[in-house]
Short mmCIF file of C-alpha atoms in Angstrom, two decimals:
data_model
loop_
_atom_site.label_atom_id
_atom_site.label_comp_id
_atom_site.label_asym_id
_atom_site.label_seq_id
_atom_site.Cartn_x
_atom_site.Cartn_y
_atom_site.Cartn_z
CA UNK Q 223 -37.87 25.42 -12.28
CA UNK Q 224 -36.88 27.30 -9.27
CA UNK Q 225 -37.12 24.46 -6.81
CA UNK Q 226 -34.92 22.49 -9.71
CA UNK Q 227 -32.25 25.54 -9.29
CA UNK Q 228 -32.54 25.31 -5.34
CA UNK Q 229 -31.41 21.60 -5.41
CA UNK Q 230 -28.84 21.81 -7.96
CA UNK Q 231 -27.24 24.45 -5.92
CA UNK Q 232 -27.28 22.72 -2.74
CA UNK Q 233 -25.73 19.51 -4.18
CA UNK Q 234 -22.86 21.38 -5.73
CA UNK Q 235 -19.57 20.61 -4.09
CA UNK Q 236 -19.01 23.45 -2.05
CA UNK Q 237 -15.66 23.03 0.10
CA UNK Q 238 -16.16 26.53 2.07
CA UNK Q 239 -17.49 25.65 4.89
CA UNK Q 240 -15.18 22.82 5.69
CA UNK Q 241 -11.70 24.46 4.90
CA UNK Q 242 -10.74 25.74 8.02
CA UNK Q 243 -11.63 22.56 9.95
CA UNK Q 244 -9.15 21.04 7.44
CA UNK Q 245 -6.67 23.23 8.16
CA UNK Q 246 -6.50 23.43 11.48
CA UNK Q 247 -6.60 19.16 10.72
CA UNK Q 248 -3.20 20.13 9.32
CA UNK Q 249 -1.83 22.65 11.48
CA UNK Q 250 -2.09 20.23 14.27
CA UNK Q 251 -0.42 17.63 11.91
CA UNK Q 252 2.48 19.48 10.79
CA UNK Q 253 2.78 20.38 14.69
CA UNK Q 254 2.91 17.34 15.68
CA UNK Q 255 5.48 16.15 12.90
CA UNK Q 256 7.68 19.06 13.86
CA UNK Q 257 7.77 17.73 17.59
CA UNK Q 258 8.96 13.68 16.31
CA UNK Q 259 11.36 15.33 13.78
CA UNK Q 260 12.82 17.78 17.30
CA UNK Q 261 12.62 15.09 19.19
CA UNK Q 262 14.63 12.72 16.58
CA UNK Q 263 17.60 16.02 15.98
CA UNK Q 264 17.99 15.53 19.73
CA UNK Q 265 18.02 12.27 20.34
CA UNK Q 266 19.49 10.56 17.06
CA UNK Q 267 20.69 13.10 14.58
CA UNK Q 268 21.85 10.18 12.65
CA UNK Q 269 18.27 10.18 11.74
CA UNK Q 270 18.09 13.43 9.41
CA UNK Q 271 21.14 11.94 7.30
CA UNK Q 272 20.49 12.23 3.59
CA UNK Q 273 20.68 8.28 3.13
CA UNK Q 274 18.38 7.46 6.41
CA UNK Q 275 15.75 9.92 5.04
CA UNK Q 276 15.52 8.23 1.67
CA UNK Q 277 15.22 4.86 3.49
CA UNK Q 278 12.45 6.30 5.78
CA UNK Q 279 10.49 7.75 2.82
CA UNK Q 280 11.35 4.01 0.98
CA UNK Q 281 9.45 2.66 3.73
CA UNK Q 282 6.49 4.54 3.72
CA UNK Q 283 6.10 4.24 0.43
CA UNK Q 284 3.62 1.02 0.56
CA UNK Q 285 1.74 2.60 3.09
CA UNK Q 286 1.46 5.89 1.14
CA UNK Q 287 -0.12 4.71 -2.11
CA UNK Q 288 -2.97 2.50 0.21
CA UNK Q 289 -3.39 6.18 1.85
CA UNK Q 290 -3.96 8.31 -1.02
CA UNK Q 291 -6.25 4.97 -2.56
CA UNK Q 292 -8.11 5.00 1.11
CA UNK Q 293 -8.57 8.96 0.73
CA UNK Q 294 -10.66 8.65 -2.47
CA UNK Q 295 -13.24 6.34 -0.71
CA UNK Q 296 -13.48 8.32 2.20
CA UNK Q 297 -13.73 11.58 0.54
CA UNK Q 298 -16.73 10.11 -1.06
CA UNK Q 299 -18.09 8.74 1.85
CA UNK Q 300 -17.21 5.73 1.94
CA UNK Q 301 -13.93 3.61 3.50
CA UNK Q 302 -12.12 0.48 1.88
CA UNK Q 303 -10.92 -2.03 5.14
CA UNK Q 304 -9.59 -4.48 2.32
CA UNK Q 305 -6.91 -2.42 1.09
CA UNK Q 306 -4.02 -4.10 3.21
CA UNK Q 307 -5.34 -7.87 2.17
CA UNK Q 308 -6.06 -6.90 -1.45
CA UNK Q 309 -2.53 -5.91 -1.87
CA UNK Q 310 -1.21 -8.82 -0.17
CA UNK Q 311 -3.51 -11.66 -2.34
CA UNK Q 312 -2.50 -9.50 -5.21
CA UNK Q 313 1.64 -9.44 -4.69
CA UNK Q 314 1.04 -13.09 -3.99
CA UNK Q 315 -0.85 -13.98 -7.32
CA UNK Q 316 1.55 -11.30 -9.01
CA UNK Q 317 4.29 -13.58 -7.67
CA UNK Q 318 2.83 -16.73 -8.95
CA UNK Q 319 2.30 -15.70 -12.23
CA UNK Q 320 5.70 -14.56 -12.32
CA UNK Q 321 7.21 -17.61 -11.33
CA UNK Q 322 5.63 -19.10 -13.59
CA UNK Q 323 6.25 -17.32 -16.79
CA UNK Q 324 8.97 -15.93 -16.28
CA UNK Q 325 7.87 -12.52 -17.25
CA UNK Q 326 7.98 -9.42 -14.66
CA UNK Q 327 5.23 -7.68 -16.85
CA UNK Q 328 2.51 -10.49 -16.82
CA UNK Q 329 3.40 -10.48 -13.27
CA UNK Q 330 2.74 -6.46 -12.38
CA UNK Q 331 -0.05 -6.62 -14.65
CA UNK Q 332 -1.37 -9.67 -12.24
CA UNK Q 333 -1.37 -7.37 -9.47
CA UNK Q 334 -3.01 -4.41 -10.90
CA UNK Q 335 -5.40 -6.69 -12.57
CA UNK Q 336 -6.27 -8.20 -8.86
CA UNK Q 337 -6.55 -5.35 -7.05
CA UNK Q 338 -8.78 -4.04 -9.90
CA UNK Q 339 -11.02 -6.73 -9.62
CA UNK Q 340 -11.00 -6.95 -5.56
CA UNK Q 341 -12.08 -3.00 -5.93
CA UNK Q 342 -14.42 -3.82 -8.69
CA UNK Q 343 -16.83 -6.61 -6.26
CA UNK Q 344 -16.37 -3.82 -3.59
CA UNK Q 345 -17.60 -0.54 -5.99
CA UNK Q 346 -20.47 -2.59 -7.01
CA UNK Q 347 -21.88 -3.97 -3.61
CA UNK Q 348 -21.30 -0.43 -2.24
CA UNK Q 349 -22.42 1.97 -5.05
CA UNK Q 350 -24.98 -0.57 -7.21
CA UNK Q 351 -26.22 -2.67 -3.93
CA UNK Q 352 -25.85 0.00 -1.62
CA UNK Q 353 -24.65 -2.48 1.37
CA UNK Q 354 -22.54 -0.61 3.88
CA UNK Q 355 -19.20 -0.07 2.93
CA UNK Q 356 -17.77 -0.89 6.20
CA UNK Q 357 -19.38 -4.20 6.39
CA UNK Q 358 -19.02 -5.25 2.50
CA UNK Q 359 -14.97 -4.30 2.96
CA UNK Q 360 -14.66 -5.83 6.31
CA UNK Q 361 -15.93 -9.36 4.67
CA UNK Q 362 -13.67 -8.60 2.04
CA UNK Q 363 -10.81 -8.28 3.85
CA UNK Q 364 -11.65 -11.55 5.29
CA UNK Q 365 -12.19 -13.07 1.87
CA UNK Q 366 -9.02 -11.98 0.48
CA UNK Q 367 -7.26 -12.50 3.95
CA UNK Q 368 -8.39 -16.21 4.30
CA UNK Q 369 -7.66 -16.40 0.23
CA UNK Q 370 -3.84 -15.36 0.65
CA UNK Q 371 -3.04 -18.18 3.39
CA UNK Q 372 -5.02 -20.91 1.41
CA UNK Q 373 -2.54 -19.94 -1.46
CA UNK Q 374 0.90 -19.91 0.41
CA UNK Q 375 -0.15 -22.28 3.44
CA UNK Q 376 0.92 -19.12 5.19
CA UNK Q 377 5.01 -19.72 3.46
CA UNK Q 378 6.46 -16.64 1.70
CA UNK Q 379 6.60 -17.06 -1.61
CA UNK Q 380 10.81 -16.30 -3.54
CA UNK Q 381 12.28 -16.98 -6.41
CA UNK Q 382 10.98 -14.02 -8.06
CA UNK Q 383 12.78 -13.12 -11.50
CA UNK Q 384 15.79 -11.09 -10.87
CA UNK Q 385 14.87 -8.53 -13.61
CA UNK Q 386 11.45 -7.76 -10.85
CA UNK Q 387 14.14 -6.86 -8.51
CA UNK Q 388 16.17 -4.77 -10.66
CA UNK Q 389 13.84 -2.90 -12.04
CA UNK Q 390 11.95 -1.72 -9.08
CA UNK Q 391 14.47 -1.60 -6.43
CA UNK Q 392 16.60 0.22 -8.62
CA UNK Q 393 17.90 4.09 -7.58
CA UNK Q 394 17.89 6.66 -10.21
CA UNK Q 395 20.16 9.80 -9.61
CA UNK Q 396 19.91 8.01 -5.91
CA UNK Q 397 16.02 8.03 -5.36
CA UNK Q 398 14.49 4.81 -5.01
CA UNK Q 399 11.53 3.60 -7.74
CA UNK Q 400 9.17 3.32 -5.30
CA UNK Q 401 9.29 6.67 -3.49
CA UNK Q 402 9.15 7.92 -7.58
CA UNK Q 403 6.54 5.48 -7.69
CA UNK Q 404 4.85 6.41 -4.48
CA UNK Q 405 4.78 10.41 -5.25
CA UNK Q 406 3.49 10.05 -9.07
CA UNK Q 407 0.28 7.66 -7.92
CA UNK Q 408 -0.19 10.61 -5.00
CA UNK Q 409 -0.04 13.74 -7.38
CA UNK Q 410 -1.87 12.33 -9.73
CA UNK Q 411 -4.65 10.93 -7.84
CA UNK Q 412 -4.56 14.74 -5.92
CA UNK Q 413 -4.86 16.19 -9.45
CA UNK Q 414 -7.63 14.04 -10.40
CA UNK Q 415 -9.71 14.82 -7.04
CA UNK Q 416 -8.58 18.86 -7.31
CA UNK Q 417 -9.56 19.48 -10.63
CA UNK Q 418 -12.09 16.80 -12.76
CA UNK Q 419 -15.03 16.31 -12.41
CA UNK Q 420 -15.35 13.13 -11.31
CA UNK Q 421 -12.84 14.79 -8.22
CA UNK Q 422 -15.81 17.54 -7.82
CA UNK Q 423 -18.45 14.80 -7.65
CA UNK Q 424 -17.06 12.44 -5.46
CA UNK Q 425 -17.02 15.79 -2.85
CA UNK Q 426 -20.29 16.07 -3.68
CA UNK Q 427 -21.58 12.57 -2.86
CA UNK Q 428 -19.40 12.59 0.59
CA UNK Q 429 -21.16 16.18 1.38
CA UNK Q 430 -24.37 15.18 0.81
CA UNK Q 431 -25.38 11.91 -1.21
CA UNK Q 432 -29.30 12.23 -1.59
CA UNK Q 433 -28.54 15.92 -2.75
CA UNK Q 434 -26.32 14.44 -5.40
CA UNK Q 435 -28.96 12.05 -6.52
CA UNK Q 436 -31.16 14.55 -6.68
CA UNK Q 437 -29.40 16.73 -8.69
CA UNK Q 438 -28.77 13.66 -11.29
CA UNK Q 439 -24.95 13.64 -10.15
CA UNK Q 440 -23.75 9.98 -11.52
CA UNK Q 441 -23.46 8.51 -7.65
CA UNK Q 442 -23.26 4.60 -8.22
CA UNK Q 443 -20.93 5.25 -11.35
CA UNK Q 444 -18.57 7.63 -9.15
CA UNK Q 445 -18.45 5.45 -6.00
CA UNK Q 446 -17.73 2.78 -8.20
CA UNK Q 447 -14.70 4.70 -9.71
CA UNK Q 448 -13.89 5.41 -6.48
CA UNK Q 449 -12.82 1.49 -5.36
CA UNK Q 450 -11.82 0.79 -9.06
CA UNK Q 451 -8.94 3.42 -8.27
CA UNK Q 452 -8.78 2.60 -4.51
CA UNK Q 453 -8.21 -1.29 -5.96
CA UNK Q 454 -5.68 -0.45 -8.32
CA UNK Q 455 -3.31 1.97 -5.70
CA UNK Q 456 -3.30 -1.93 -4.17
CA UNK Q 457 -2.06 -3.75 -6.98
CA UNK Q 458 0.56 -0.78 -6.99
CA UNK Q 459 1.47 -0.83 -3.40
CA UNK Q 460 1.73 -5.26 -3.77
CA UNK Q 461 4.38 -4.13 -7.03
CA UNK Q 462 6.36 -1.65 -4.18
CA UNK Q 463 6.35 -3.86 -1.35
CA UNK Q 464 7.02 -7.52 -2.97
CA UNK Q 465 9.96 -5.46 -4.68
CA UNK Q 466 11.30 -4.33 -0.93
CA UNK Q 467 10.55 -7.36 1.08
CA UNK Q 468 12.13 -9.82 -1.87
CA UNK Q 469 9.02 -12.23 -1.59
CA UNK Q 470 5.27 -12.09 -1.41
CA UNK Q 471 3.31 -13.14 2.03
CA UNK Q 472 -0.10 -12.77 3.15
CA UNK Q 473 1.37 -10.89 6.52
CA UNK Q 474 1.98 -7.97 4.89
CA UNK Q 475 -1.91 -7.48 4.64
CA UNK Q 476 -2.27 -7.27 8.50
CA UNK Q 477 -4.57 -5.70 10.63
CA UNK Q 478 -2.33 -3.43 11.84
CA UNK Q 479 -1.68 -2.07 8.14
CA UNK Q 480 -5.04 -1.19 8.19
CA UNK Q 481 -5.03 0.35 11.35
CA UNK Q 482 -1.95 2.56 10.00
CA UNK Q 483 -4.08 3.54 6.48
CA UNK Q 484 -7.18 4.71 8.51
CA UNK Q 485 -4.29 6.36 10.68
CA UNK Q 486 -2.60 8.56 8.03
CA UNK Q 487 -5.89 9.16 6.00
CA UNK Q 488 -7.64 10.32 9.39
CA UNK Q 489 -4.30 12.76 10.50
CA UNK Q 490 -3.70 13.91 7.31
CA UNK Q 491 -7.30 15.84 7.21
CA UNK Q 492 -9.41 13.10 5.57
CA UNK Q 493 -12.84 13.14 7.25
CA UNK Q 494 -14.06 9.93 8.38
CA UNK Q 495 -18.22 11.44 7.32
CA UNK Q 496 -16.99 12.21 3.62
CA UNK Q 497 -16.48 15.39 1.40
CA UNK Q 498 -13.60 16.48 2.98
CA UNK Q 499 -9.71 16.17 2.75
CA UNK Q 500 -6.89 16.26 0.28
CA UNK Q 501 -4.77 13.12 -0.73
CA UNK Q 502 -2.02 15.16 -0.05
CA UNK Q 503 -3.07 14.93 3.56
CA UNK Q 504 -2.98 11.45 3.44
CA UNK Q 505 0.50 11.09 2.02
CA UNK Q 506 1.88 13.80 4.48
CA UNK Q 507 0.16 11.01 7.47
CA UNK Q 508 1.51 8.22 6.20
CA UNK Q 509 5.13 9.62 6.03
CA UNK Q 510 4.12 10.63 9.69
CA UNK Q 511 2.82 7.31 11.12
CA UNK Q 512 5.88 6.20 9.47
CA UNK Q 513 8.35 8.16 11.51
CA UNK Q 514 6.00 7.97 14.79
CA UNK Q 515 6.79 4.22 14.66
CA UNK Q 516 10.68 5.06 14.62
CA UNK Q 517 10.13 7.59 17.75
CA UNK Q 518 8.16 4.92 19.46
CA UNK Q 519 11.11 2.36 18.78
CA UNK Q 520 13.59 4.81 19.63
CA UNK Q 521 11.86 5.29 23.51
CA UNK Q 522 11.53 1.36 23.65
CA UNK Q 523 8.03 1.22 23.12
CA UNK Q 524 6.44 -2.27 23.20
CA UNK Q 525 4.53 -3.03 19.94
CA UNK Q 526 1.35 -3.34 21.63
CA UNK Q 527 1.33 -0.14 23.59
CA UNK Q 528 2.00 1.36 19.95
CA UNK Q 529 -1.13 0.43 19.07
CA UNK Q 530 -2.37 1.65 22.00
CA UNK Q 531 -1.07 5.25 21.60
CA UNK Q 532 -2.05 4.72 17.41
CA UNK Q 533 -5.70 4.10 18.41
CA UNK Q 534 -5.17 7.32 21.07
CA UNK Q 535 -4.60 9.46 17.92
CA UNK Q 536 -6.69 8.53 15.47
CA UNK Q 537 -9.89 8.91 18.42
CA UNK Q 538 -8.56 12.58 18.67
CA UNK Q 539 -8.02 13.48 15.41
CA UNK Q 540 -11.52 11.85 14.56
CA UNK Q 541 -12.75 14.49 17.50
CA UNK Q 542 -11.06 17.44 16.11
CA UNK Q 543 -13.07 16.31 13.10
CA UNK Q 544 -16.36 16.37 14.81
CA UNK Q 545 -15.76 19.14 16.87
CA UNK Q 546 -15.13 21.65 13.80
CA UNK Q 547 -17.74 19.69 11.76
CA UNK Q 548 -20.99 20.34 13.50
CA UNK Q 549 -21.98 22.98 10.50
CA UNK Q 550 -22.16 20.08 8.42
#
């Protein structure tokens, strides 16, 4: 009985030890956003008008909702590369279905139901098959990649119904839908990982898996919740972004979206080894990564020597990580 006690104790989700490497995760984030947003009040004050921030957080709403569904995975030690293509098959069979019908709620429900499903195959090869996530999503991403040209012949799909358009790019009290949109999926998934207990097992499982096994913690069932949820925040994000763009295009699941989701979960405090980070964090990167890319314009950066500098920050933020993480 006492050896039972010793195990359930050290499978328990304990956060302690790993709160002021998160922190300081932040403190350099919120640093470093404080020298763009200088940098932007000098250079183009037009930038901190009322209208151009609303448009800036419009923008970053897509990539906030695959940041906070990318956080859950990681947090439970795990990472979803497929995200970016999931979306974009999904906003492309939404699109079809639409078309087709004529109805803009079969059509959302479409792209839920696909990313659902995309997250479903990659919760059960991960969690029931144990393959490694990073090859199982990588292969996905492929998959649903290669899937999304086969469909269009690489063509943007239109002729959406005009009630899609109205209803999601529409501006209550002067706030776009999918910043609304983009700020409910983030609370609520941070509520769900703060205070549930499915929230205090995935930490668990990203602290310390064989613990959690161990201690009869539900690991396949939670890792597979984890890329059910992850799936669905890219059916939502296909909904936000087909609304914005006015058509549906497997482009818009690019490697370099994916490079920009590992960015903002990475800055915003989401450990890359599991059981640590807030989706929060992620949301707070994404806005960032968003607003790096309008400093980098505004200097005259060439695209590729973003990616460059992109790459640059996510290898220092993961060394922060490791640096404050060798307790773990």
């Amino acid at each position: 009985m006492e050896s039972r006690q010793i195990v359930s104790s050290s499978a328990r989700p304990s956060l302690r030890p790993f709160q002021g490497r998160l922190n300081l995760q932040l403190v350099v984030l919120t640093l470093s956003f404080s020298i763009l947003l200088a940098y932007l009040a000098i250079e183009s004050p037009i930038f901190f008008r009322a209208t151009n921030l609303i448009n800036v957080l419009n923008q970053s709403a897509m990539l906030t909702i695959l940041a906070v569904g990318m956080a859950m995975v990681m947090i439970g030690g795990g990472i979803d590369l497929s995200l970016p293509a999931n979306m974009a098959l999904a906003g492309i069979l939404g699109s079809m279905a639409m078309i087709q019908t004529g109805s803009v709620a079969l059509g959302c429900l479409a792209m839920l139901a696909a990313g659902l499903a995309v997250g479903t195959l990659n919760g059960i090869a991960v969690a029931y098959f144990r393959m490694i996530p990073f090859v199982v999503t990588l292969a996905m991403m492929t998959v649903c990649g290669g899937f999304a040209v086969w469909l269009t012949n690489s063509i943007s799909i239109f002729d959406q119904p005009e009630r899609f358009f109205d209803i999601f790019l529409a501006r209550p009290l002067g706030v776009p839908i999918a910043i609304s949109v983009a700020l409910v999926a983030g609370l609520g998934i941070q509520v769900l990982m703060g205070t549930s207990r499915f929230g205090r097992e995935a930490y668990a499982i990203g602290t310390n898996a064989k613990a959690s096994r161990i201690s009869r913690v539900p690991v396949a069932r939670t890792l597979l919740g984890t890329y059910l949820l992850a799936g669905c925040m890219a059916g939502l994000a296909a909904i936000v972004v087909t609304a914005r763009l006015g058509s549906a295009s497997a482009n818009v699941g690019s490697d370099n979206v994916v490079l920009d989701v590992v960015t903002a979960c990475v800055i915003g405090g989401v450990s890359i080894y599991g059981g640590v980070g807030r989706p929060l964090g992620a949301m707070l990167g994404a806005v960032f990564v968003i607003v790096l890319g309008n400093v980098l314009n505004l200097l005259g950066i060439s695209f590729n020597l973003g990616l460059v500098l992109k790459g640059a920050v996510i290898i220092a933020f993961i060394a922060l990580d490791r640096a404050f993480g060798e307790e773990r």
